[in-house]
Coordinates of C-alpha atoms in Angstrom, one line a residue:
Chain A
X16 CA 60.0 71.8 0.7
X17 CA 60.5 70.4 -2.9
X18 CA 59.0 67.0 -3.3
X19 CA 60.0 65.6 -6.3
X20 CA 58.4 62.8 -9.0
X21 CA 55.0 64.7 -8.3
X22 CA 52.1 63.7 -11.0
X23 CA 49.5 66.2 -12.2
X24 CA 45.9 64.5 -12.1
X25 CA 42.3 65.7 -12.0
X26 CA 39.4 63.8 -10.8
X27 CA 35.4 65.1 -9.7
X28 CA 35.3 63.5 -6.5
X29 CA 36.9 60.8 -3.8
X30 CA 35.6 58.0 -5.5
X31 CA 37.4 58.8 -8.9
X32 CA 40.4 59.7 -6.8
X33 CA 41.2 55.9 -5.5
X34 CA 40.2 55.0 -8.9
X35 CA 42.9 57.2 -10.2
X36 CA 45.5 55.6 -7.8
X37 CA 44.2 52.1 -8.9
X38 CA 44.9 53.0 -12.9
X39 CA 48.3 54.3 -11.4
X40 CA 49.1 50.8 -10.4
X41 CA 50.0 51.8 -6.7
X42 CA 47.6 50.0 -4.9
X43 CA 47.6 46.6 -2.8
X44 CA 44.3 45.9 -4.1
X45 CA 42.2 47.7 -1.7
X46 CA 41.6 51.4 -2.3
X47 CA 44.5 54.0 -1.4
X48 CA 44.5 57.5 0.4
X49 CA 45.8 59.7 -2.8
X50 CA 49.2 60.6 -1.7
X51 CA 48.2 64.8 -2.5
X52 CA 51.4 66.3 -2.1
X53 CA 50.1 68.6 0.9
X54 CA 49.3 65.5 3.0
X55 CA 52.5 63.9 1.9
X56 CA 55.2 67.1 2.9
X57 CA 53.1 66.8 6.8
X58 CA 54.5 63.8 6.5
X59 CA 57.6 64.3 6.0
X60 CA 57.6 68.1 7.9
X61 CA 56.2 65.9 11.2
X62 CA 59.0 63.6 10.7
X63 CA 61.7 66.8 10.2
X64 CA 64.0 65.2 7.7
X65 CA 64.7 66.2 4.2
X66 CA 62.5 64.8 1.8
X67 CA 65.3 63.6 -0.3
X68 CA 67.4 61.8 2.0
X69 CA 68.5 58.4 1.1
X70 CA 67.1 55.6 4.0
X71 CA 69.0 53.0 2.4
X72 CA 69.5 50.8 -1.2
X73 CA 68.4 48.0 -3.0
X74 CA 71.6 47.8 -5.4
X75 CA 70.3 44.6 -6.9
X76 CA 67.1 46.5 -8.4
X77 CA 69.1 50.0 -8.6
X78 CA 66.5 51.5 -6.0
X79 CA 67.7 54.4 -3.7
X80 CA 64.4 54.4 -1.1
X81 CA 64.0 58.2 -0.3
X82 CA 62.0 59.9 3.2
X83 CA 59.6 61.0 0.3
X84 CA 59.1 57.3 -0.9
X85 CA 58.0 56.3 2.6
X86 CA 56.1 58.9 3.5
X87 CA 53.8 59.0 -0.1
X88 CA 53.4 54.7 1.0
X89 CA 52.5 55.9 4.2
X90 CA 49.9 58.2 3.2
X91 CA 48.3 55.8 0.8
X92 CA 48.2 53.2 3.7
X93 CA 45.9 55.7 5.8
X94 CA 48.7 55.9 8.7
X95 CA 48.5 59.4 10.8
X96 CA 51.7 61.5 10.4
X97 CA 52.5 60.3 14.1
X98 CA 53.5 57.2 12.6
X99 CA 55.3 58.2 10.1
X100 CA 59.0 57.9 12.4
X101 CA 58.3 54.0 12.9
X102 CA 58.3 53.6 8.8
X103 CA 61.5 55.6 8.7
X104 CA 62.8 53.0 11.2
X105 CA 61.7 50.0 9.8
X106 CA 62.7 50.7 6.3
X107 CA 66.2 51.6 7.3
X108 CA 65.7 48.1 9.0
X109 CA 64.3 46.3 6.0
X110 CA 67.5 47.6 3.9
X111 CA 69.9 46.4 6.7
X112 CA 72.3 44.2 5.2
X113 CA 71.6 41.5 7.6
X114 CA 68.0 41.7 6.5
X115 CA 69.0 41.2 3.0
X116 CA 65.7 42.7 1.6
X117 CA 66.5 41.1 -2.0
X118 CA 66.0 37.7 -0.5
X119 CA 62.9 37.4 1.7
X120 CA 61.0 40.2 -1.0
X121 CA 62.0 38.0 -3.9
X122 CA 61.8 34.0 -2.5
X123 CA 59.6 32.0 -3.7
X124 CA 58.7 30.9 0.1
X125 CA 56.4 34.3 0.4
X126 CA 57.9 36.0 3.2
X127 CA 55.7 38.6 5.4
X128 CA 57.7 41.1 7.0
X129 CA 56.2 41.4 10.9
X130 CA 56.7 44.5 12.2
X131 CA 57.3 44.8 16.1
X132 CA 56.9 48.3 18.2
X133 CA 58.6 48.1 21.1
X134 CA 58.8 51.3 24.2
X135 CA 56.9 54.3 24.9
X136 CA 56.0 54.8 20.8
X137 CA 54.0 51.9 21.0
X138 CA 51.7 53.3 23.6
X139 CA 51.5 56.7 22.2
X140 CA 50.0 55.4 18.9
X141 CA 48.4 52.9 20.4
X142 CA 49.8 50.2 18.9
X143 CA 47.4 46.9 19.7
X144 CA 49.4 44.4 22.1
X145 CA 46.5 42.5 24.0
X146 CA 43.5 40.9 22.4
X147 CA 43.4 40.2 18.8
X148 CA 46.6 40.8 18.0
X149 CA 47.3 40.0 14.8
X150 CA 43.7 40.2 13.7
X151 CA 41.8 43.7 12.5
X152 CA 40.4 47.2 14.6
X153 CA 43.1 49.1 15.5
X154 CA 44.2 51.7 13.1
X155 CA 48.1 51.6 13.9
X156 CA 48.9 48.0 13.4
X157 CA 46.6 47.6 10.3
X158 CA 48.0 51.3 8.1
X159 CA 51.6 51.1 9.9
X160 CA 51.9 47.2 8.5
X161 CA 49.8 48.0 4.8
X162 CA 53.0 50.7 4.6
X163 CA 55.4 48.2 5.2
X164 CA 53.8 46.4 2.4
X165 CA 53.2 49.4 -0.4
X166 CA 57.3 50.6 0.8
X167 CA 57.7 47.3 -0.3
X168 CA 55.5 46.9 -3.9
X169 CA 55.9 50.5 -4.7
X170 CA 59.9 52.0 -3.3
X171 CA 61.4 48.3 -3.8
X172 CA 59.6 47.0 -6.8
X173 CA 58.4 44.0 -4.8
X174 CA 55.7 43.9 -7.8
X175 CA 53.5 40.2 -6.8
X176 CA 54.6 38.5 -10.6
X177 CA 57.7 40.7 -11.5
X178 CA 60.4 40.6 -8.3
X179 CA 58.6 39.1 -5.5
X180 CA 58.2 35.6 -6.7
X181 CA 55.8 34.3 -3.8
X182 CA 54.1 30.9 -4.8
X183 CA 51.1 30.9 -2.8
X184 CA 51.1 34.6 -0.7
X185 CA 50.6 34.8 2.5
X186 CA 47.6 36.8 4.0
X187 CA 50.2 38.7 6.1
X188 CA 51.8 40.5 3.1
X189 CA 48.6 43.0 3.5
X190 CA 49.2 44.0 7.0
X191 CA 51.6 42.7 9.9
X192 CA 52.3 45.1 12.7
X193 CA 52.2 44.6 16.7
X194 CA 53.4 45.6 20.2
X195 CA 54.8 44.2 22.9
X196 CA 52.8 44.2 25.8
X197 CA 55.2 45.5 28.1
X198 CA 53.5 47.0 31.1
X199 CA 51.8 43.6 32.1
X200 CA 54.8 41.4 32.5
X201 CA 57.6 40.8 34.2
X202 CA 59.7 39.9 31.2
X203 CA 61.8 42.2 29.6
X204 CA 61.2 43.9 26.4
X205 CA 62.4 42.4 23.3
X206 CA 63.8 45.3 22.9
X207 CA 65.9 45.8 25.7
X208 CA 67.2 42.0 25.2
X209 CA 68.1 43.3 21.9
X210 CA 70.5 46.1 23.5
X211 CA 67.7 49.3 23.6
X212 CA 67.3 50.6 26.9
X213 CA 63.8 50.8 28.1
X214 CA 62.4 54.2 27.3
X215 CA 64.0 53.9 23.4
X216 CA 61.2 53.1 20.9
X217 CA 62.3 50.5 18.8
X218 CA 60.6 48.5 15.4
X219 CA 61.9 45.5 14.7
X220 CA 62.2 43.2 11.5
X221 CA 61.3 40.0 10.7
X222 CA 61.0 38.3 7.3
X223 CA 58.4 35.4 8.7
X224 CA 55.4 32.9 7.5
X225 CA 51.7 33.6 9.6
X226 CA 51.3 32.9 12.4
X227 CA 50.3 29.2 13.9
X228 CA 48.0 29.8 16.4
X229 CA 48.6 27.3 20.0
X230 CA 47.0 26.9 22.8
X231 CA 48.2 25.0 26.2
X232 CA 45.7 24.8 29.6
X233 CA 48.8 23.2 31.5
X234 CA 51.4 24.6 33.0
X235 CA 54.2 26.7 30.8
X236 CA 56.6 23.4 30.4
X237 CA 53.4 21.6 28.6
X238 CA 53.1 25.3 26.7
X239 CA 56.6 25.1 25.4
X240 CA 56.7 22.0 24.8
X241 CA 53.4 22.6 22.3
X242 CA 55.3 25.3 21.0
X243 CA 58.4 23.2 19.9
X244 CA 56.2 20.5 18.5
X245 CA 54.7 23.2 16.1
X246 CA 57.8 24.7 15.6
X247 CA 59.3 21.6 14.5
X248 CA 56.8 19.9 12.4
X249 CA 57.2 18.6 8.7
X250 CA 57.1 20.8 5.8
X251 CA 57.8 24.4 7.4
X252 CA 60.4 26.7 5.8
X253 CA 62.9 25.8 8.8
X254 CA 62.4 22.1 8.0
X255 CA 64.0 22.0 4.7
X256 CA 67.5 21.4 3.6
X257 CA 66.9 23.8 0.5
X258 CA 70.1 24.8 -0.3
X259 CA 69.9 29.3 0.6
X260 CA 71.4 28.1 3.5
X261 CA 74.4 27.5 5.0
X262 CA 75.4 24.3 3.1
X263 CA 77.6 23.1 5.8
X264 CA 74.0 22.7 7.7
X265 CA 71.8 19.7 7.2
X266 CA 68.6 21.5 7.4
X267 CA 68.1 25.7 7.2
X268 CA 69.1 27.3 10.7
X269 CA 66.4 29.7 11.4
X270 CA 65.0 32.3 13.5
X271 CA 61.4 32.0 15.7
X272 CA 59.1 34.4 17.1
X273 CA 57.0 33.3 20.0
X274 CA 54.1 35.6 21.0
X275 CA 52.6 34.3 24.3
X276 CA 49.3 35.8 26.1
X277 CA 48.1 35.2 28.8
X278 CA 48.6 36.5 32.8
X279 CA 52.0 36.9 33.4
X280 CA 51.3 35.5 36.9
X281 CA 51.6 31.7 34.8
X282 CA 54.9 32.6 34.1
X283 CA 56.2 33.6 37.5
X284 CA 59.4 31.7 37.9
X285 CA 60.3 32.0 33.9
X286 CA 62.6 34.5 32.5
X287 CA 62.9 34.8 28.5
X288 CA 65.8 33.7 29.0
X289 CA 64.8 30.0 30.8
X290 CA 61.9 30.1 28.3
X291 CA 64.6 30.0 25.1
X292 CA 67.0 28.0 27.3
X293 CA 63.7 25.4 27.7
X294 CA 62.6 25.8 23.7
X295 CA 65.9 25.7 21.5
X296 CA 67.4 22.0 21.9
X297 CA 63.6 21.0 21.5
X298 CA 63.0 22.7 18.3
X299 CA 64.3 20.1 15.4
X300 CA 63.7 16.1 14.8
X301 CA 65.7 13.2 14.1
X302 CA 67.7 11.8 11.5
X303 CA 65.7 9.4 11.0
X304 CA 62.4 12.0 10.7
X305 CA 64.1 13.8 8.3
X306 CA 64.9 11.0 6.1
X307 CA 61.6 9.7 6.3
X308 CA 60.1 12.7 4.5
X309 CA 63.1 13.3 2.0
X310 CA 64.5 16.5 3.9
X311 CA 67.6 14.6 4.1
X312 CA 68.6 12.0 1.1
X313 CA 69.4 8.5 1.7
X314 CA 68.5 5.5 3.9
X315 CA 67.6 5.3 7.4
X316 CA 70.7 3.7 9.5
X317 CA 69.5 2.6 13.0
X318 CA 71.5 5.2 14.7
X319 CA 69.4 8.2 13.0
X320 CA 66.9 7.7 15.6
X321 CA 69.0 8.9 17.8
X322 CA 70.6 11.9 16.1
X323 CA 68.6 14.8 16.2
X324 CA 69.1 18.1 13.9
X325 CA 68.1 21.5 15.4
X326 CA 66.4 23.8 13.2
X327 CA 67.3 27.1 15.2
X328 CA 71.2 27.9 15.4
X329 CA 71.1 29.7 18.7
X330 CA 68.7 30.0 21.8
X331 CA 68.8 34.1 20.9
X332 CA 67.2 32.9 17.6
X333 CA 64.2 32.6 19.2
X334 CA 62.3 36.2 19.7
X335 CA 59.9 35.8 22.8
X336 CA 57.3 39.0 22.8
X337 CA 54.6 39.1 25.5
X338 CA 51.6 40.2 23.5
X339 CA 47.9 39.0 23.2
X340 CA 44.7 39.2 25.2
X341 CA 46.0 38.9 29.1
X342 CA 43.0 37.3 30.5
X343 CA 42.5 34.5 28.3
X344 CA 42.2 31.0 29.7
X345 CA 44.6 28.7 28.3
X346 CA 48.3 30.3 27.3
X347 CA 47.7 30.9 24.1
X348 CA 51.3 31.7 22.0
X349 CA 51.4 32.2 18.2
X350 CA 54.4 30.9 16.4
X351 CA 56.6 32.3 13.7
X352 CA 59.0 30.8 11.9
X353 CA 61.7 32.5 9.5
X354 CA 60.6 32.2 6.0
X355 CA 64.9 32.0 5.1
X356 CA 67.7 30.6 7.3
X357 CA 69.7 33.5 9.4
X358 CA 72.3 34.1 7.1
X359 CA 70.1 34.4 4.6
X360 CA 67.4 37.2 6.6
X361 CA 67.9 37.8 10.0
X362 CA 65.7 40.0 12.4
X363 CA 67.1 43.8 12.8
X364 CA 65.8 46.6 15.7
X365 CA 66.5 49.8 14.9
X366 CA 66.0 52.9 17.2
X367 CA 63.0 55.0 16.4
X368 CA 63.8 58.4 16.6
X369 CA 60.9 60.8 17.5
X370 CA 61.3 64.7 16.1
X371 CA 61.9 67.2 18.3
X372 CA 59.3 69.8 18.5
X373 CA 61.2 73.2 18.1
Chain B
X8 CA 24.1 74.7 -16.5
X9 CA 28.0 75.2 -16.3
X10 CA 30.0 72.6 -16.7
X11 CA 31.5 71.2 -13.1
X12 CA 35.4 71.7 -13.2
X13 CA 37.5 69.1 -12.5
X14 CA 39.6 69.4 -9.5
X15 CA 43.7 69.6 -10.0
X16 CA 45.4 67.6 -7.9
X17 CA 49.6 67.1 -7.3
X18 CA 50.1 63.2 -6.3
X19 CA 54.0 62.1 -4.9
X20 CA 54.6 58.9 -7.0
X21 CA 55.4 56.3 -4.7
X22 CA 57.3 54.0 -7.1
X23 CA 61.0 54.5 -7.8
X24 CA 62.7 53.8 -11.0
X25 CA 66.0 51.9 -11.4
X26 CA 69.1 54.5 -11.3
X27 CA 71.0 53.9 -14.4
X28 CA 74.8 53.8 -13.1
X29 CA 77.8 53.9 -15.3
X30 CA 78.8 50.3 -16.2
X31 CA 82.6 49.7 -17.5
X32 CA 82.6 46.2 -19.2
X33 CA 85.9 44.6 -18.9
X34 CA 87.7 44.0 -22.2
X35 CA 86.6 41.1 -24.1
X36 CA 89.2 38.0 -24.2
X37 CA 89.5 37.0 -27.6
X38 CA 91.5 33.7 -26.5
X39 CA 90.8 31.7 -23.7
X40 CA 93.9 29.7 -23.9
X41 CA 95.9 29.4 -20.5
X42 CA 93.7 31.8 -18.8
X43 CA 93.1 32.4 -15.3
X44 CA 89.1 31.3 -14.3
X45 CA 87.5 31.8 -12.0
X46 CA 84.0 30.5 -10.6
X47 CA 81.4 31.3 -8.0
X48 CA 79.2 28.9 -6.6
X49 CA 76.2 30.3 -5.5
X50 CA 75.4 27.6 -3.2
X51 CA 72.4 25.7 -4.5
X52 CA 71.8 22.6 -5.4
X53 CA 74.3 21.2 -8.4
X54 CA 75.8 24.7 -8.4
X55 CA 79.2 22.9 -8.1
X56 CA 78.8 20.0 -10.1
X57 CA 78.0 22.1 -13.2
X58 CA 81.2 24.7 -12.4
X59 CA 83.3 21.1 -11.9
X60 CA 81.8 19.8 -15.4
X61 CA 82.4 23.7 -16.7
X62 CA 85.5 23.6 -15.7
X63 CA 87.2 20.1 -17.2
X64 CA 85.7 21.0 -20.7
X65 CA 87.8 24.5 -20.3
X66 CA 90.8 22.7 -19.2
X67 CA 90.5 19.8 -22.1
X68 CA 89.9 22.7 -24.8
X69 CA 91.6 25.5 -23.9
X70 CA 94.1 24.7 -21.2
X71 CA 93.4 26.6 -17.4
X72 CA 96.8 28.7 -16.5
X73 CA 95.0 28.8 -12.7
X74 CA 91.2 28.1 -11.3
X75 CA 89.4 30.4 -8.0
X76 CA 86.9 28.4 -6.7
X77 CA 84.8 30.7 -4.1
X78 CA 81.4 29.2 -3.0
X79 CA 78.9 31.9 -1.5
X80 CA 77.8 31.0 2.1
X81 CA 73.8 31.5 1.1
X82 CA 72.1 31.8 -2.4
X83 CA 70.5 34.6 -1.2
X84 CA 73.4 37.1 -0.5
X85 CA 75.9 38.8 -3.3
X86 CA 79.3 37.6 -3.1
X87 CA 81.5 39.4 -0.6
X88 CA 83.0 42.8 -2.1
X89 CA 86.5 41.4 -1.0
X90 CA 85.6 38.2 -3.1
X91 CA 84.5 40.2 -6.0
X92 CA 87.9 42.2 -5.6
X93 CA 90.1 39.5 -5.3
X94 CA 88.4 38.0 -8.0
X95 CA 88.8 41.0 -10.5
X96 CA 92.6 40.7 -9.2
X97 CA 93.5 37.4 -9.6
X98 CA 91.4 36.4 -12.8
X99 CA 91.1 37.3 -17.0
X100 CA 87.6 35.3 -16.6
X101 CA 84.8 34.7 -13.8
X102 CA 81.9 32.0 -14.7
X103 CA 79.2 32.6 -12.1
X104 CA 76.5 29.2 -11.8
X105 CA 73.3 29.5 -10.0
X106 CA 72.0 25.9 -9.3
X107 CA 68.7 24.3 -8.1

């Protein structure tokens, strides 16, 4: 194998190694694995493709994002070989077109990019779906979404002060990477709403804000109902008539993730599909609203009131993933909004595909 | 004592480095009298009205033989290669305006 852009340096011991990556300038700010070349061609020998291969472009920066590329990003985020075939997937996802990686790694809004496992992968490397989801302890989520990151700072020049123009951050640039918790429900797996059958592995994209944390004791109409307030309050990136959408729009028309724990048992006579039937045409606010805090110009007629603008375009906008401690009490959901309007970023799945072993 | 050797080490460099790809400028128009303009709006805010003002100071002084308007659908996405093509057909000049 014949790794290329390889860098000759010496160091005494481990300590001076991650010092060395830190003078290299290829570090998120926490200390690095050295990407060694050894550990780097396991990488890429586990994931049997040709270190050279193209996984996809960034034409506005000139970047051609190479297997090598991942793989050196996914050695300095501490990942395990076995992970390696989900960063192949989710950077061919990240450089979909309909993802428009220039956009949500560039805007000043500070997009995260939440990475979701879906099918038998995610159990395999133990990808954390139940309690603490998005918070630290297991080693998959926290290395497989700090590789997202470094793919993105390091292959895509996604440099914090150069191209990615983020005002304030967000703490989920470091690491954002869940799974579905699909053996404890009866809902299907985003996934396989997505067109993936079943036993497919999957990643899935989404350029996205934090999450906002919710929590609901009632029944799962009071729950959603909570979870279109939040997603419909002032000042969010979906609440804006900032003009990267479609200008035809009054407000951005965005896409949602809804994470929602708890036993599936509360959930019983709810499909996905009656949950986004129940949330879309109660995510957005009035006229009137809008006006009041300057979203939309002009002054308030008394019919604005009554007109209401949505902020998601479709009820397939809105991602629902069953994930999160099961036995909590109270339903507790986390919601994500789009940092960009659809046509600006939209969510991609692509199929992971695991080698073969020969 | 002997002096501890330093251990040699190959690192991958996980950065990349722009591709330099051939560029072909277009010829230069010396004249813009009665030429064919076109503009792209890229969809922000006052995008349009500065193209609009653009445009009546290059009708007033030079005279416009013909004017493509195309306005992109987001800010945040390159104009259409069909655009871009039709453009490059149907135009001597393209003014591109980024608002906000």
């Amino acid at each position: 194998m014949q790794v290329k852009d390889v860098r000759h340096v010496e160091w005494d011991d481990v300590v001076e190694a991650i010092e060395k990556c830190y003078e290299l300038g290829w570090t998120d700010g926490l200390p690095v694995v050295p990407p060694t070349v050894a550990r780097v061609e396991a990488f890429i020998e586990y994931g049997r493709r040709a270190p050279d291969e193209v996984l996809g472009t960034l034409p506005e920066r000139r970047r051609a994002i190479t297997v090598a590329k991942v793989a050196a990003n996914a050695v300095m985020a501490g990942c395990k070989p076995e992970y390696f075939p989900v960063l192949l997937a989710a950077t061919e996802a990240m450089l979909d077109p309909a993802f428009n990686l220039i956009g949500p790694s560039s805007s000043q809004g500070s997009a995260a990019v939440l990475t979701m496992v879906n099918g038998p992968i995610a159990r395999e490397l133990q990808i954390n779906c139940r309690n603490n989801l998005f918070g630290p302890g297991h080693r998959a989520n926290a290395t497989i979404g700090r590789a997202i990151r470094l793919i993105l700072m390091n292959a895509c020049a996604s440099i914090p002060g150069l191209f990615d123009r983020s005002i304030i951050g967000e703490s989920a640039k470091y690491s954002y990477c869940i799974a579905e918790n699909e053996t404890e429900t009866h809902w299907l797996p985003l996934h396989v709403e997505r067109g993936f059958d079943r036993e497919q592995s999957t990643v899935t994209v989404f350029a996205c804000w934090s999450p906002r944390q919710l929590r609901c004791d009632a029944d799962p109409r009071a729950t959603l109902d909570c979870a279109a307030d939040v997603a419909s309050t002032f000042g969010t990136s979906l609440c804006t008539s900032d003009s990267v959408g479609d200008t035809s729009q009054l407000v951005r028309q965005g896409q949602m993730v809804l994470t929602v724990a708890g036993a599936s048992t509360f959930w019983r006579d709810w499909s996905k599909q009656d949950v986004r039937a129940y949330l879309h045409p109660r995510i957005g606010r009035s006229v009137a609203d809008l006006k009041r805090v300057k979203v939309l110009s002009g002054a308030i007629t008394p019919d604005d009131a009554q007109h209401r603008v949505l902020f998601v375009p479709e009820p397939d906008d809105i991602l629902i993933v069953s994930a999160g401690g099961p036995e909590g009490t109270g339903y507790r959901c986390a919601v994500i909004l789009s940092e960009l309007p659809k046509v600006a970023s939209a969510a991609v799945t692509k199929a992971i595909t695991i080698p073969s072993i020969s | 004592m002997a002096l501890a050797t330093r251990q040699q080490y190959l690192l991958v460099d996980p950065t990349t480095q722009p591709l330099n790809t051939m560029f072909h400028a277009a010829p230069r128009l010396h004249d813009l009298t009665n030429k064919r303009l076109g503009l792209i709006d890229d969809s922000k805010e006052n995008a349009q009205e500065l193209l609009e003002e653009l445009t009546a100071v290059l009708r007033q002084r030079f005279g416009i033989a013909n004017v493509v308007y195309h306005r992109k659908p987001s800010a945040s996405k390159p104009a259409a290669p069909e655009v871009i093509q039709e453009l490059a057909q149907t135009c001597d000049y393209v003014i591109v305006a980024i608002g906000s």
